[in-house]
């Protein structure tokens, strides 16, 4: 927990609690300022809830989030933010800034949907449009909560005439497109003192967790087509190459560190059984908590691909899709978020929301799930390594970064599911989004008014980075894969 903090008195002078006596009236004034901030957020919650519902309805996949990005930009522009568009050669990436000077506080916002997860906001499986994308990761809430917080902080800075810069980062294509890696490469996070992000989830929790580094690529094999019955000896099967490679990778699983994760799909395997396939493709992910270890595992996966080509007399090409680092957590920032999450409180359901939640919980396994009602509190801060990967991780190597979850899903709801899409379009999701926005806004205000907090976050960041190099595994000349979702 945070043991020392600075508070702002009503005359906008920083008073260090440890060095000076602070009058009770000064503390009360600071608290009243925050109470007022929270009250104003309650008044605007419906407006931002409406924006999140619209982005949920747009449901645009990675790098194609034009309407979602435009809606957030217009909201921030109307609030007085200066917008830098087309960042890192990504049409839907942008940076919205307000204010000037130090500190510079960045808040990340995502807004991409997932393929094939279309779902109505009801507690039974029913697609809005069969096979269409849906917000199964709740990024419609992610982007809007972060913009809501940034606009609130801007009003606070303006109202109190305080120095400092608040930035909203519009970060596309988190789901497999690694948009933030390209934005990091363009240097847009370099001058930030602190960066905050959150993520929709089934619990309210600050985090000290790291995440899995991840490399993904499409391996393409080119063979020779021939009639599969009349002239099989003339053919060289690219599908055979995929199968040799996948078998080699499956055998390799036993001989990699147990914390490794490898998964793949076969995206193309030929046109018809009576034609020897001259083209086949396998889309491969590998993950590990440590990037240098993952490098070694990945090099062996490439050997499996080469073996596939060698054995089948086909040609192999590897197209790297994405690579993200493991996340660097930050203890002072996690403690700050935890404090503010507890102040904001969790999500309280109405009778109708309770009925939705009970019905939804009948549709998935409750093994290990938090009980209904847990969404009303904050969970304990946990360390360790999460089983996910995120491009927020690359940002965490640029500046002190923290990420937390808010309970936008009914407790127990699996991510990337029709159930999480349903919650993300429901009032339950919008309530969790407001918890996230309030926590971000309070934390940004604390950071702006307490230089010691920023120093502590920087010291922790320097300690965790010491002895490690950050070097993205995406080649320097590779452009963002703007069409990676195209079939
Ligand atoms: Zn996701
Ligand atoms: Zn996500």
Coordinates of N, CA, C and O in Angstrom, one line a residue, residues 284-389:
X284 N 0.3 -19.8 -36.6 CA 0.9 -20.4 -35.4 C 1.2 -19.3 -34.3 O 1.7 -18.2 -34.7
X285 N 0.8 -19.6 -33.1 CA 1.2 -18.8 -31.9 C 2.1 -19.5 -31.0 O 1.9 -20.7 -30.8
X286 N 3.1 -18.8 -30.4 CA 3.9 -19.4 -29.3 C 4.0 -18.4 -28.3 O 4.2 -17.2 -28.5
X287 N 3.9 -18.8 -27.0 CA 4.0 -17.9 -25.9 C 4.9 -18.4 -24.7 O 4.9 -19.6 -24.5
X288 N 5.5 -17.5 -24.0 CA 6.3 -17.9 -22.9 C 6.4 -16.6 -22.0 O 6.4 -15.5 -22.6
X289 N 6.6 -16.7 -20.7 CA 6.7 -15.5 -19.8 C 8.0 -14.7 -20.1 O 8.0 -13.6 -19.7
X290 N 8.9 -15.3 -20.8 CA 10.2 -14.5 -21.0 C 10.6 -14.5 -22.5 O 10.6 -15.5 -23.2
X291 N 10.8 -13.3 -23.0 CA 11.0 -13.2 -24.5 C 12.3 -13.9 -25.0 O 12.2 -14.6 -26.0
X292 N 13.4 -13.8 -24.3 CA 14.6 -14.5 -24.8 C 14.4 -16.0 -24.9 O 14.9 -16.7 -25.8
X293 N 13.6 -16.6 -23.9 CA 13.3 -18.0 -23.9 C 12.4 -18.3 -25.1 O 12.6 -19.3 -25.8
X294 N 11.5 -17.4 -25.3 CA 10.5 -17.6 -26.5 C 11.3 -17.6 -27.8 O 10.9 -18.3 -28.7
X295 N 12.3 -16.7 -27.9 CA 13.1 -16.7 -29.1 C 13.6 -18.1 -29.5 O 13.6 -18.5 -30.6
X296 N 14.2 -18.8 -28.4 CA 14.7 -20.1 -28.7 C 13.6 -21.1 -29.1 O 13.8 -21.9 -30.0
X297 N 12.5 -21.0 -28.5 CA 11.4 -21.9 -28.9 C 10.9 -21.6 -30.3 O 10.7 -22.5 -31.1
X298 N 10.8 -20.3 -30.6 CA 10.4 -19.9 -31.9 C 11.4 -20.4 -33.0 O 10.9 -20.9 -34.1
X299 N 12.6 -20.3 -32.7 CA 13.6 -20.8 -33.7 C 13.4 -22.3 -34.0 O 13.6 -22.7 -35.1
X300 N 13.0 -23.1 -33.0 CA 12.7 -24.5 -33.2 C 11.5 -24.7 -34.0 O 11.3 -25.6 -34.8
X301 N 10.5 -23.8 -33.8 CA 9.2 -23.9 -34.6 C 9.6 -23.7 -36.1 O 9.0 -24.3 -37.0
X302 N 10.4 -22.7 -36.3 CA 10.8 -22.4 -37.7 C 11.5 -23.6 -38.3 O 11.3 -24.0 -39.5
X303 N 12.3 -24.4 -37.5 CA 13.0 -25.6 -38.0 C 11.9 -26.6 -38.3 O 12.0 -27.4 -39.3
X304 N 10.8 -26.7 -37.6 CA 9.7 -27.7 -37.9 C 9.1 -27.3 -39.2 O 8.8 -28.2 -40.0
X305 N 9.0 -26.0 -39.5 CA 8.4 -25.5 -40.8 C 9.4 -25.9 -41.9 O 9.0 -26.4 -43.0
X306 N 10.7 -25.7 -41.7 CA 11.7 -26.0 -42.7 C 11.7 -27.6 -43.0 O 11.8 -28.0 -44.1
X307 N 11.4 -28.3 -41.9 CA 11.4 -29.8 -42.0 C 10.2 -30.2 -42.9 O 10.3 -31.1 -43.7
X308 N 9.1 -29.5 -42.7 CA 7.9 -29.7 -43.5 C 8.2 -29.5 -45.0 O 7.8 -30.3 -45.8
X309 N 8.8 -28.4 -45.3 CA 9.1 -28.1 -46.7 C 10.2 -29.1 -47.3 O 10.0 -29.6 -48.4
X310 N 11.2 -29.5 -46.5 CA 12.2 -30.4 -46.9 C 11.6 -31.8 -47.2 O 11.9 -32.3 -48.3
X311 N 10.8 -32.2 -46.3 CA 10.2 -33.6 -46.5 C 9.3 -33.7 -47.6 O 9.1 -34.8 -48.2
X312 N 8.6 -32.6 -48.0 CA 7.6 -32.7 -49.0 C 8.0 -32.0 -50.4 O 7.2 -31.9 -51.3
X313 N 9.2 -31.5 -50.4 CA 9.7 -30.8 -51.6 C 8.8 -29.7 -52.0 O 8.4 -29.6 -53.1
X314 N 8.5 -28.9 -51.0 CA 7.7 -27.7 -51.2 C 8.5 -26.5 -50.7 O 9.6 -26.7 -50.1
X315 N 8.0 -25.3 -50.9 CA 8.8 -24.1 -50.5 C 8.0 -23.5 -49.4 O 6.8 -23.4 -49.4
X316 N 8.7 -23.0 -48.4 CA 8.1 -22.4 -47.2 C 8.4 -20.9 -47.1 O 9.6 -20.5 -47.4
X317 N 7.4 -20.1 -46.8 CA 7.6 -18.7 -46.4 C 7.0 -18.4 -45.1 O 5.9 -18.9 -44.8
X318 N 7.7 -17.6 -44.2 CA 7.1 -17.2 -43.0 C 6.7 -15.8 -43.0 O 7.6 -14.9 -43.3
X319 N 5.5 -15.4 -42.7 CA 5.0 -14.0 -42.6 C 4.7 -13.7 -41.1 O 3.7 -14.2 -40.6
X320 N 5.6 -13.0 -40.5 CA 5.4 -12.7 -39.1 C 4.1 -11.8 -38.9 O 4.0 -10.8 -39.7
X321 N 3.2 -12.2 -38.1 CA 2.0 -11.3 -37.9 C 2.2 -10.3 -36.8 O 1.9 -9.2 -36.9
X322 N 2.6 -10.9 -35.6 CA 2.7 -10.0 -34.5 C 3.7 -10.6 -33.5 O 4.0 -11.8 -33.5
X323 N 4.2 -9.7 -32.6 CA 5.0 -10.1 -31.5 C 4.9 -9.1 -30.4 O 5.0 -7.9 -30.6
X324 N 4.5 -9.6 -29.2 CA 4.4 -8.7 -28.1 C 5.2 -9.3 -26.9 O 5.5 -10.4 -26.8
X325 N 5.7 -8.3 -26.1 CA 6.5 -8.7 -24.9 C 5.7 -9.2 -23.8 O 4.4 -9.1 -23.8
X326 N 6.4 -9.6 -22.7 CA 5.7 -9.9 -21.4 C 5.6 -8.5 -20.7 O 6.4 -7.6 -20.9
X327 N 4.6 -8.4 -19.9 CA 4.3 -7.1 -19.3 C 5.1 -6.9 -18.1 O 5.4 -7.8 -17.3
X328 N 5.6 -5.6 -17.9 CA 6.3 -5.2 -16.7 C 5.3 -4.6 -15.7 O 4.7 -3.5 -16.0
X329 N 5.0 -5.3 -14.6 CA 4.0 -4.7 -13.7 C 4.7 -3.5 -12.9 O 5.9 -3.3 -13.1
X330 N 3.9 -2.8 -12.1 CA 4.5 -1.7 -11.4 C 3.8 -1.6 -10.0 O 2.6 -1.3 -10.0
X331 N 4.6 -1.8 -9.0 CA 4.0 -1.9 -7.7 C 3.3 -0.6 -7.1 O 2.2 -0.6 -6.7
X332 N 4.1 0.5 -7.2 CA 3.4 1.7 -6.7 C 2.1 2.1 -7.4 O 1.2 2.5 -6.8
X333 N 2.1 1.8 -8.7 CA 0.9 2.1 -9.5 C -0.2 1.1 -9.2 O -1.4 1.5 -9.1
X334 N 0.2 -0.2 -9.0 CA -0.9 -1.1 -8.6 C -1.5 -0.8 -7.3 O -2.7 -0.9 -7.1
X335 N -0.7 -0.3 -6.4 CA -1.2 0.1 -5.1 C -2.1 1.3 -5.2 O -3.2 1.4 -4.5
X336 N -1.8 2.2 -6.1 CA -2.6 3.4 -6.3 C -4.0 3.0 -6.9 O -5.0 3.5 -6.4
X337 N -3.9 2.2 -7.9 CA -5.2 1.7 -8.5 C -6.0 1.0 -7.4 O -7.2 1.2 -7.3
X338 N -5.4 0.1 -6.6 CA -6.1 -0.7 -5.6 C -6.8 0.3 -4.7 O -8.0 0.1 -4.3
X339 N -6.1 1.3 -4.2 CA -6.7 2.3 -3.3 C -7.9 2.9 -3.9 O -9.0 3.1 -3.3
X340 N -7.8 3.3 -5.2 CA -8.9 4.1 -5.8 C -10.1 3.2 -6.2 O -11.2 3.6 -6.2
X341 N -9.7 1.9 -6.6 CA -10.8 0.9 -6.9 C -11.7 0.8 -5.6 O -12.9 0.7 -5.7
X342 N -11.0 0.7 -4.5 CA -11.8 0.5 -3.2 C -12.6 1.7 -2.9 O -13.7 1.6 -2.4
X343 N -12.1 2.9 -3.2 CA -12.9 4.1 -3.0 C -14.1 4.1 -3.9 O -15.2 4.5 -3.5
X344 N -13.9 3.8 -5.2 CA -15.0 3.8 -6.1 C -16.1 2.8 -5.8 O -17.3 3.0 -5.9
X345 N -15.6 1.6 -5.3 CA -16.5 0.5 -5.0 C -16.9 -0.2 -6.3 O -16.5 0.2 -7.4
X346 N -17.5 -1.4 -6.2 CA -17.8 -2.2 -7.3 C -19.1 -1.9 -8.0 O -19.6 -0.8 -8.0
X347 N -19.7 -3.0 -8.6 CA -20.9 -2.9 -9.4 C -22.0 -3.5 -8.7 O -22.0 -4.6 -8.2
X348 N -23.1 -2.7 -8.5 CA -24.3 -3.2 -7.8 C -25.4 -3.5 -8.9 O -25.7 -2.6 -9.7
X349 N -26.0 -4.7 -8.9 CA -27.0 -5.0 -9.9 C -28.4 -4.6 -9.4 O -28.7 -4.7 -8.2
X350 N -29.2 -4.2 -10.3 CA -30.6 -4.1 -10.1 C -31.2 -5.5 -10.1 O -30.6 -6.5 -10.5
X351 N -32.5 -5.6 -9.8 CA -33.2 -6.9 -9.8 C -33.1 -7.5 -11.2 O -32.9 -8.7 -11.4
X352 N -33.3 -6.7 -12.2 CA -33.3 -7.2 -13.6 C -31.9 -7.6 -14.0 O -31.8 -8.7 -14.6
X353 N -30.9 -6.9 -13.5 CA -29.5 -7.3 -13.8 C -29.2 -8.6 -13.1 O -28.5 -9.5 -13.6
X354 N -29.6 -8.7 -11.9 CA -29.4 -10.0 -11.1 C -30.0 -11.2 -11.8 O -29.4 -12.2 -11.9
X355 N -31.2 -11.0 -12.4 CA -31.9 -12.1 -13.1 C -31.1 -12.4 -14.4 O -30.9 -13.6 -14.7
X356 N -30.6 -11.4 -15.1 CA -29.7 -11.6 -16.3 C -28.5 -12.4 -15.8 O -28.1 -13.4 -16.5
X357 N -27.9 -12.0 -14.7 CA -26.6 -12.7 -14.3 C -26.9 -14.1 -13.9 O -26.1 -15.0 -14.3
X358 N -28.0 -14.4 -13.2 CA -28.3 -15.8 -12.8 C -28.5 -16.7 -14.0 O -28.1 -17.8 -14.1
X359 N -29.2 -16.1 -15.0 CA -29.5 -16.9 -16.2 C -28.2 -17.2 -17.0 O -28.0 -18.3 -17.5
X360 N -27.4 -16.1 -17.1 CA -26.2 -16.3 -17.9 C -25.3 -17.3 -17.2 O -24.6 -18.1 -17.9
X361 N -25.2 -17.3 -15.9 CA -24.3 -18.3 -15.2 C -24.8 -19.7 -15.3 O -24.0 -20.6 -15.0
X362 N -26.0 -20.0 -15.9 CA -26.4 -21.3 -16.1 C -25.8 -21.8 -17.5 O -25.9 -23.0 -17.8
X363 N -25.1 -20.9 -18.2 CA -24.7 -21.3 -19.6 C -23.2 -21.6 -19.6 O -22.6 -21.8 -20.7
X364 N -22.5 -21.5 -18.5 CA -21.0 -21.9 -18.5 C -20.7 -22.6 -17.2 O -21.4 -22.5 -16.2
X365 N -19.5 -23.2 -17.2 CA -19.1 -24.0 -16.0 C -18.7 -22.9 -14.9 O -18.1 -21.9 -15.2
X366 N -19.1 -23.2 -13.7 CA -18.8 -22.3 -12.6 C -17.6 -22.8 -11.7 O -17.3 -22.3 -10.7
X367 N -16.9 -23.8 -12.3 CA -15.7 -24.3 -11.6 C -14.7 -23.2 -11.4 O -14.2 -22.6 -12.4
X368 N -14.4 -22.9 -10.2 CA -13.4 -21.9 -9.9 C -13.9 -20.5 -10.1 O -13.1 -19.5 -9.9
X369 N -15.2 -20.3 -10.4 CA -15.7 -19.0 -10.6 C -15.9 -18.2 -9.3 O -16.3 -18.8 -8.3
X370 N -15.8 -16.9 -9.4 CA -16.1 -16.1 -8.2 C -17.6 -16.1 -8.1 O -18.4 -16.2 -9.0
X371 N -18.1 -16.0 -6.8 CA -19.6 -16.0 -6.6 C -20.3 -14.7 -7.1 O -19.6 -13.7 -7.2
X372 N -21.5 -14.9 -7.4 CA -22.3 -13.7 -7.7 C -22.4 -12.8 -6.5 O -22.5 -13.3 -5.3
X373 N -22.2 -11.5 -6.7 CA -22.0 -10.6 -5.6 C -20.6 -10.1 -5.4 O -20.3 -9.0 -4.9
X374 N -19.6 -10.9 -5.9 CA -18.2 -10.5 -5.8 C -17.9 -9.3 -6.6 O -16.9 -8.6 -6.3
X375 N -18.8 -9.0 -7.6 CA -18.6 -7.8 -8.4 C -18.7 -6.5 -7.6 O -18.4 -5.4 -8.1
X376 N -19.3 -6.6 -6.4 CA -19.5 -5.4 -5.6 C -18.2 -5.0 -4.9 O -18.2 -3.9 -4.3
X377 N -17.2 -5.9 -4.8 CA -16.0 -5.5 -4.1 C -14.8 -5.5 -5.1 O -14.9 -6.0 -6.1
X378 N -13.6 -5.0 -4.5 CA -12.4 -5.2 -5.2 C -11.7 -6.4 -4.6 O -11.7 -6.7 -3.4
X379 N -11.1 -7.2 -5.5 CA -10.3 -8.4 -5.1 C -8.9 -8.0 -4.7 O -8.5 -6.8 -4.9
X380 N -8.2 -8.9 -4.0 CA -6.8 -8.6 -3.6 C -5.9 -8.5 -4.8 O -6.2 -9.1 -5.9
X381 N -4.9 -7.7 -4.7 CA -3.9 -7.5 -5.8 C -3.1 -8.8 -5.9 O -2.6 -9.2 -4.9
X382 N -3.0 -9.4 -7.1 CA -2.2 -10.6 -7.2 C -1.0 -10.4 -8.1 O -1.1 -9.6 -9.1
X383 N 0.1 -11.1 -7.8 CA 1.2 -11.1 -8.7 C 1.2 -12.4 -9.6 O 0.2 -12.9 -9.9
X384 N 2.4 -12.8 -10.0 CA 2.5 -14.0 -10.9 C 2.4 -13.6 -12.4 O 2.7 -12.4 -12.8
X385 N 2.1 -14.6 -13.2 CA 2.0 -14.4 -14.7 C 0.6 -14.8 -15.1 O 0.2 -15.9 -14.8
X386 N 0.0 -13.9 -15.8 CA -1.4 -14.2 -16.3 C -1.2 -15.1 -17.6 O -0.1 -15.1 -18.2
X387 N -2.2 -15.8 -18.0 CA -2.1 -16.7 -19.1 C -2.4 -16.0 -20.4 O -2.5 -16.6 -21.5
X388 N -2.5 -14.7 -20.4 CA -2.8 -13.9 -21.6 C -1.6 -13.2 -22.1 O -0.6 -13.2 -21.5
X389 N -1.7 -12.7 -23.3 CA -0.7 -11.8 -23.9 C -1.4 -10.5 -24.3 O -2.6 -10.6 -24.7

